[in-house]
Coordinates of C-alpha atoms in Angstrom, one line a residue:
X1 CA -65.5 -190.0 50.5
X2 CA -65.1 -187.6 53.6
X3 CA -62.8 -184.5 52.7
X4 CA -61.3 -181.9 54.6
X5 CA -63.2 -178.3 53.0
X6 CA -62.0 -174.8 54.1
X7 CA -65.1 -172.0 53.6
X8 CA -64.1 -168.7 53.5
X9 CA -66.7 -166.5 54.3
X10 CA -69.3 -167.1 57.3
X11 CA -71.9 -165.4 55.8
X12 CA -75.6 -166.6 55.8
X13 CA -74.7 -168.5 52.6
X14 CA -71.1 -169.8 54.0
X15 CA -73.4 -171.4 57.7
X16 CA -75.8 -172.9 55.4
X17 CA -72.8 -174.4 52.9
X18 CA -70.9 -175.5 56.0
X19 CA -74.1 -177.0 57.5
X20 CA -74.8 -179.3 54.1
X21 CA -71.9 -180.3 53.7
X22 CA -71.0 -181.5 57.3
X23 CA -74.3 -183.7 56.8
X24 CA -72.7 -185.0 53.9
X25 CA -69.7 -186.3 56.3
X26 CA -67.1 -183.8 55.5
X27 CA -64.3 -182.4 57.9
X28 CA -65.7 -178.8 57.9
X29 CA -63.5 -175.6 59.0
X30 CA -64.9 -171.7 58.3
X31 CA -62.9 -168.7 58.2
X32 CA -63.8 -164.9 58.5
X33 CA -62.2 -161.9 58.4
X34 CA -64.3 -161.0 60.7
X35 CA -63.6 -162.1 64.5
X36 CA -66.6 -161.0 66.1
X37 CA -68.5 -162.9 63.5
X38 CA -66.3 -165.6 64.5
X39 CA -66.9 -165.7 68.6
X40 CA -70.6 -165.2 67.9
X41 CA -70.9 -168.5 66.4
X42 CA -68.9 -170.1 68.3
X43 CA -70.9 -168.7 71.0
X44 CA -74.1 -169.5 69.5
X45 CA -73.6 -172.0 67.2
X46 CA -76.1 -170.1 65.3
X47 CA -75.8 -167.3 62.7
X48 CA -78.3 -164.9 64.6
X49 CA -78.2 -162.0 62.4
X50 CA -78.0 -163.6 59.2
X51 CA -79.3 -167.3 59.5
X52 CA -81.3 -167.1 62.8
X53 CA -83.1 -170.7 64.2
X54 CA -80.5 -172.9 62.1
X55 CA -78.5 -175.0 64.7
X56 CA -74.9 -175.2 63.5
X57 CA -73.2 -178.8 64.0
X58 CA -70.3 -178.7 66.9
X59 CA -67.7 -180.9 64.9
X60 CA -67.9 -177.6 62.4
X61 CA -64.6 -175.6 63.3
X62 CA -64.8 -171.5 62.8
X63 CA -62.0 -170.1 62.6
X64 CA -59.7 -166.9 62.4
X65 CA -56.1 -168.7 61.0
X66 CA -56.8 -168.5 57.2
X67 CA -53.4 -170.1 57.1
X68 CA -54.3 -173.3 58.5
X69 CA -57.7 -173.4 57.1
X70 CA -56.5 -173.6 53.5
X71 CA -53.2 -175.9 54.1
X72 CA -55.3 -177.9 56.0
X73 CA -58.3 -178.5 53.2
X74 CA -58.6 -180.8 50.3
X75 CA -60.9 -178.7 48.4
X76 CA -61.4 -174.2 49.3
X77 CA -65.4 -172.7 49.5
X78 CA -65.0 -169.0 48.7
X79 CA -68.2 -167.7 49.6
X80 CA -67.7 -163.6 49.7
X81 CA -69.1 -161.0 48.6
X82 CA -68.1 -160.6 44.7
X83 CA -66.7 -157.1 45.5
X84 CA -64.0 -158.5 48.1
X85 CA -63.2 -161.6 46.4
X86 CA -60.5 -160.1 44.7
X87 CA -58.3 -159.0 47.8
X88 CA -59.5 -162.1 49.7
X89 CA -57.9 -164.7 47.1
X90 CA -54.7 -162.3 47.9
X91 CA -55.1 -163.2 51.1
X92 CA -54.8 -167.3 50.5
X93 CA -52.9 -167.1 47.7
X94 CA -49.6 -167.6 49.7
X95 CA -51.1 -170.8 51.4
X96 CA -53.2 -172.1 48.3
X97 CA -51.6 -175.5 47.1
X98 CA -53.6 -176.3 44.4
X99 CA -56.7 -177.6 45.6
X100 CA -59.9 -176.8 43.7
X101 CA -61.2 -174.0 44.6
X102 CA -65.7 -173.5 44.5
X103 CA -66.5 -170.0 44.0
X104 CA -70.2 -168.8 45.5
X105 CA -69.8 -165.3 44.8
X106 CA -71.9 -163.6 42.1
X107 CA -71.1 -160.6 40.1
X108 CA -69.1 -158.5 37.8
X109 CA -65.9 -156.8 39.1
X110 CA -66.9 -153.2 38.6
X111 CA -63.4 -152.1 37.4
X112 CA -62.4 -154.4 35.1
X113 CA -65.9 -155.7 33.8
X114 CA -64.2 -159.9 35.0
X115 CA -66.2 -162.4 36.1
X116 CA -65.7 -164.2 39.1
X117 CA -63.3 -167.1 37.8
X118 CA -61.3 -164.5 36.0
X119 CA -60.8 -162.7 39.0
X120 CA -59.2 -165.5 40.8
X121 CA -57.3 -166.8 37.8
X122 CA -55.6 -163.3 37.4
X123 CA -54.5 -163.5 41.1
X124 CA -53.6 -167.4 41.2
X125 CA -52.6 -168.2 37.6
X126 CA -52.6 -171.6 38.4
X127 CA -56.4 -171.6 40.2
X128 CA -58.6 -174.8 39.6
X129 CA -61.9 -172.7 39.7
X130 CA -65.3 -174.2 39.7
X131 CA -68.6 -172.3 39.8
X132 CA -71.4 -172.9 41.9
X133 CA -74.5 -170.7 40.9
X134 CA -78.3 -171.4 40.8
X135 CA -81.7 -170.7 42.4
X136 CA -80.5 -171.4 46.3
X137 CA -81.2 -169.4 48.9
X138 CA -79.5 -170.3 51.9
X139 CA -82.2 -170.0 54.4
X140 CA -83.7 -173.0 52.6
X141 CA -80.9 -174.8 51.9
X142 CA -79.7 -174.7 55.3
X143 CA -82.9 -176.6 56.4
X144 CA -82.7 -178.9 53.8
X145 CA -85.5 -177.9 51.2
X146 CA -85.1 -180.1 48.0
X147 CA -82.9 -177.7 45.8
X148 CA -81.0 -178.0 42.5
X149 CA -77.5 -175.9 41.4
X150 CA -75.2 -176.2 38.8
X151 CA -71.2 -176.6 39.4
X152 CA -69.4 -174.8 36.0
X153 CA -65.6 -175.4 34.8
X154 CA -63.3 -175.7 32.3
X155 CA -62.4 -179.4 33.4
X156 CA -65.4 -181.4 33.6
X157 CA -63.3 -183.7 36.2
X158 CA -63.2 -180.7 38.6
X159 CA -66.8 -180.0 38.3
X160 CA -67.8 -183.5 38.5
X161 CA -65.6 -183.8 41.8
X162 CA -67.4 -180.7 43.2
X163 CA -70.5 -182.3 42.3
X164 CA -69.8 -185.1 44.1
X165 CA -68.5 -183.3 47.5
X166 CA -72.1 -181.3 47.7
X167 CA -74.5 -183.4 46.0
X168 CA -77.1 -185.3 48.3
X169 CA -80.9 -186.3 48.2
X170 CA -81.8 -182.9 48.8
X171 CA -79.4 -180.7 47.4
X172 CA -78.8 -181.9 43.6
X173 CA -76.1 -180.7 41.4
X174 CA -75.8 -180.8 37.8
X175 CA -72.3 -180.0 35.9
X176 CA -72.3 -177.1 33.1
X177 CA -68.5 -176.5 31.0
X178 CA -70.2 -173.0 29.9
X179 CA -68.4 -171.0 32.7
X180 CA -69.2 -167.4 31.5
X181 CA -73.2 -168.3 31.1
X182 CA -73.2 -169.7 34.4
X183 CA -71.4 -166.8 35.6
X184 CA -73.3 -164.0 34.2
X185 CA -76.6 -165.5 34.5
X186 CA -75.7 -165.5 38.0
X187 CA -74.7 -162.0 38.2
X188 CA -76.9 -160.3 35.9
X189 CA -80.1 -161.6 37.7
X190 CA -79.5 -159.3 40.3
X191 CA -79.8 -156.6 38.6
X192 CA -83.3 -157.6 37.3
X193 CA -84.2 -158.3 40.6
X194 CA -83.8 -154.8 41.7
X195 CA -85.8 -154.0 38.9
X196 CA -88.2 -156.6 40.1
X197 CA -88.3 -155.2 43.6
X198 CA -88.5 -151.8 42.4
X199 CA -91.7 -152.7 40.7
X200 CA -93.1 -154.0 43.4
X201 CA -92.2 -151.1 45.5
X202 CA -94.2 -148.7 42.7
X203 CA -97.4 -150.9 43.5
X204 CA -97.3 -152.7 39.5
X205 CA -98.4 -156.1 39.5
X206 CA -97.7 -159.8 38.0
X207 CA -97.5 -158.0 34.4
X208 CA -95.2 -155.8 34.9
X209 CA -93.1 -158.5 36.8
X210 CA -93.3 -161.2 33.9
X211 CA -92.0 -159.0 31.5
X212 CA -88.8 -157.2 33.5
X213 CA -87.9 -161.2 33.9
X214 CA -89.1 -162.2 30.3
X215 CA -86.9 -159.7 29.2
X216 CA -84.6 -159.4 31.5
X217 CA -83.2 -162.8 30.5
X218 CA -83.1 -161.8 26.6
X219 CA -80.7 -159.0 27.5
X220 CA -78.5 -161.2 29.5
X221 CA -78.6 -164.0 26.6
X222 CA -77.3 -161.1 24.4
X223 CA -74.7 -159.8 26.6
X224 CA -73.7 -163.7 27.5
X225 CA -73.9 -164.8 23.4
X226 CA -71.7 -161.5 22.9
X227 CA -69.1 -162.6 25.1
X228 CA -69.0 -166.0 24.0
X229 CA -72.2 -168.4 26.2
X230 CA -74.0 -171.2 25.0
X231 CA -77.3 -169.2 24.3
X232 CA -79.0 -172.5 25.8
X233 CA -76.9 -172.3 29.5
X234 CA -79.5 -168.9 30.0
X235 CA -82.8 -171.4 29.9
X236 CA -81.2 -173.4 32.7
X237 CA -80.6 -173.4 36.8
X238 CA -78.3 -170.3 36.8
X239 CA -80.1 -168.6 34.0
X240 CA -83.7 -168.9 34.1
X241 CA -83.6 -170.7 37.3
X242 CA -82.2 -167.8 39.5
X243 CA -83.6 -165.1 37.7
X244 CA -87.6 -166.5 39.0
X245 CA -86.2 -167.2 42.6
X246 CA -84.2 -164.0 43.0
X247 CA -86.9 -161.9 41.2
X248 CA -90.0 -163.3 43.3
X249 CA -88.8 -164.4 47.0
X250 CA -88.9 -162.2 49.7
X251 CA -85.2 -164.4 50.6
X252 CA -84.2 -162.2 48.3
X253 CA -82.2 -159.4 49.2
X254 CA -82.1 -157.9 46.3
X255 CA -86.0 -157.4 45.6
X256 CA -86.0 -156.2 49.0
X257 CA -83.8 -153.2 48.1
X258 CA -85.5 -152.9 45.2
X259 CA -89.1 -152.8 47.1
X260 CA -87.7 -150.0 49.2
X261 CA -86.3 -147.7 46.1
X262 CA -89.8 -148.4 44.5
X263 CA -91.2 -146.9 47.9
X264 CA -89.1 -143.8 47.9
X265 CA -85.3 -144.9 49.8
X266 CA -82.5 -143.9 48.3
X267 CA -79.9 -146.4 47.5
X268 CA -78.2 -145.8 50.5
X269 CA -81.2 -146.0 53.0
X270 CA -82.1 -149.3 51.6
X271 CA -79.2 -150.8 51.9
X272 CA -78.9 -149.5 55.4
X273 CA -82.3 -151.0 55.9
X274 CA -81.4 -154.6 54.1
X275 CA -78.2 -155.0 56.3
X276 CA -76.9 -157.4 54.1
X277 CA -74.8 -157.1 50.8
X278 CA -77.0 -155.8 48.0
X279 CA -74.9 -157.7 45.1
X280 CA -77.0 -156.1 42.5
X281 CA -76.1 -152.3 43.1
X282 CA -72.8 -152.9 42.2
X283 CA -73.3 -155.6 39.2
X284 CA -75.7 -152.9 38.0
X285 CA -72.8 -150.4 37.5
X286 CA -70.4 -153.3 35.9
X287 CA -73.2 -154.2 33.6
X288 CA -73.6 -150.9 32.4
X289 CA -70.2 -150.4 31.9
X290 CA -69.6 -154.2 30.4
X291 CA -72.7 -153.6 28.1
X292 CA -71.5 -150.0 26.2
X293 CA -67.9 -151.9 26.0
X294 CA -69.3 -154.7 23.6
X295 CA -71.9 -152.6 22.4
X296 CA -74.9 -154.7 23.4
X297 CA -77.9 -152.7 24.0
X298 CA -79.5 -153.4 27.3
X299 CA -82.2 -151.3 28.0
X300 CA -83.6 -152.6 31.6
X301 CA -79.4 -152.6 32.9
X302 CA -79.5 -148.8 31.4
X303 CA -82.3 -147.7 33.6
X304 CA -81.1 -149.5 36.6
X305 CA -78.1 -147.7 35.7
X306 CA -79.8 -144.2 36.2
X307 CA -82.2 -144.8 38.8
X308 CA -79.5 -145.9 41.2
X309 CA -76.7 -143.6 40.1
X310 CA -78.5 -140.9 38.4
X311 CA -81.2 -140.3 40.6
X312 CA -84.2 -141.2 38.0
X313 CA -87.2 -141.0 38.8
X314 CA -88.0 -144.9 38.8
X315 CA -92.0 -144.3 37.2
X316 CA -90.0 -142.0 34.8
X317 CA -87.8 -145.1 34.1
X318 CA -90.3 -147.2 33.5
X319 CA -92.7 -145.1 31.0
X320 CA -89.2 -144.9 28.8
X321 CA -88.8 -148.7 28.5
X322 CA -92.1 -149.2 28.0
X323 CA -92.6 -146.3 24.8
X324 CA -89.2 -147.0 23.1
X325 CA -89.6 -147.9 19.4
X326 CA -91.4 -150.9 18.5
X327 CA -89.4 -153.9 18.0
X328 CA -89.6 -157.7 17.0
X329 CA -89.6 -160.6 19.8
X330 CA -87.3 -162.7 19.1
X331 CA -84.2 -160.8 17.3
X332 CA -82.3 -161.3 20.1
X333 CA -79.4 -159.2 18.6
X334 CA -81.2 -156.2 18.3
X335 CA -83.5 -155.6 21.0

């Protein structure tokens, strides 16, 4: 069932998507906004900043004519970063023709507190969106490490076609129809990531890990129940799953950022020092905002909040989560 499939973005996670699915026999083009990125792997034929020592098939096509990439496609990989997916689905919308399209990104859209999907449907009203989102970093995918995901939508024929197109014997894909569980679990697990990281960076141990993550997923099950999630989609690949690869894997670049505010960077100099795009900083500020807007109390997202835009001390951040008033387990709603 070879198909023709446009990705736009040639990021680390856009190589390592191209490379899978060429070795699943598709006709595979990528497109980048950004040219030099462009001539350096057709140079190379190698991501060398982001993806170094993965050999990228020749029959891939990189690209700099979005047109043509996206009339040209059955199915469109939008692999961005979540805070310029926005103006890059204004970009194809003129040349979109109806084709499914597989969002990557993760996050919150820090202005209007959307997820990814509603993003694109409020630029392309007419958008076939499907969401891929689990524990996969693209260094290992890209070499072909056994791996699992989770393709989300509405229709459960799109998904099922997605799953189809990237599924192989060592990337497996299961379908979800909870769309905004997958999504937030995907985005919200960045933030405790950082959190992660940032306990690392203060020298804490396994302990003080478990329970950012333990609890970490019981405010984004509140936040995702809220908003309307099956409570059960959290305990899965994009909830549970990514939250214990993106909070322990030095992959991540999140944690990384996170190690170096523990250590005493700034924001700023971490990112600087990361050079990739730290999704959580910015999903941190759209989680704040999203979580006083329902009125869903989120402790860890409020002290990630103020560390990273507030300057808080981050030991002074911690000693206040951990002496708040006592509470019960498992009342999901009220802790």
């Amino acid at each position: 069932m070879e198909k023709r499939i446009s990705l736009i973005g040639a990021g680390s996670w856009g190589t390592a998507l191209a490379v899978l699915l060429e070795s699943n026999g598709h006709d595979v083009s990528v497109w980048s906004e950004f040219h030099d990125e462009i001539d350096m792997l057709n140079d190379n034929r190698e991501h060398i900043d982001k993806l170094p020592g993965v050999k990228i098939p020749e029959n891939i096509v990189f690209t700099k004519d979005l047109e043509s990439s996206i009339l040209n496609s059955d199915i469109v990989v939008l692999v961005v970063p979540s805070h310029v997916v926005r103006q890059t689905v204004v970009k194809m919308k003129p040349f979109y023709k109806g084709q499914i399209i597989v969002c990557c990104a993760k996050g919150i859209e820090e202005d209007t507190g959307l997820t990814m999907s509603k993003v694109i449907e409020s630029e392309i009203k007419s958008s076939r969106v499907v969401i891929l989102s689990g524990p996969t970093h693209a260094e290992e995918v890209s070499k072909f490490i056994p791996t699992t995901i989770v393709a989300a939508s509405k229709s459960l024929k799109d998904a099922e076609y997605a799953q189809s197109i990237f599924m192989n014997n060592r990337f497996r894909v299961y379908t979800n129809h909870d769309v905004i569980g997958v999504e937030l679990g995907g985005s919200l697990k960045n933030v405790i990531a950082l959190c992660a990281g940032i306990s690392d960076g203060l020298g804490y141990g396994d302990n003080t890990k478990a329970a950012l993550m333990t609890r970490g997923i019981a405010e984004i099950s509140r936040l995702g129940t809220k908003l309307g999630a099956n409570i059960n989609t959290f305990s899965g690949l994009s909830g549970v799953g990514d939250l214990i690869v993106t909070c322990t894997s030095m992959h991540s670049r999140n944690r990384r950022a996170g190690i170096l505010i523990g250590k005493g960077k700034s924001m700023e100099e971490a990112i600087v020092e990361v050079k990739m795009v730290v999704e959580g900083i910015t999903t941190t500020k759209a989680a704040y905002m999203l979580a006083k807007k329902e009125n869903v109390g989120m402790p860890i997202i409020l002290e990630a909040y103020n560390v990273l835009f507030n300057k808080k001390d981050p030991s002074e951040a911690v000693n206040d989560l951990m002496t708040r008033d006592k509470k019960y387990e498992l009342d999901v709603w009220g802790n």
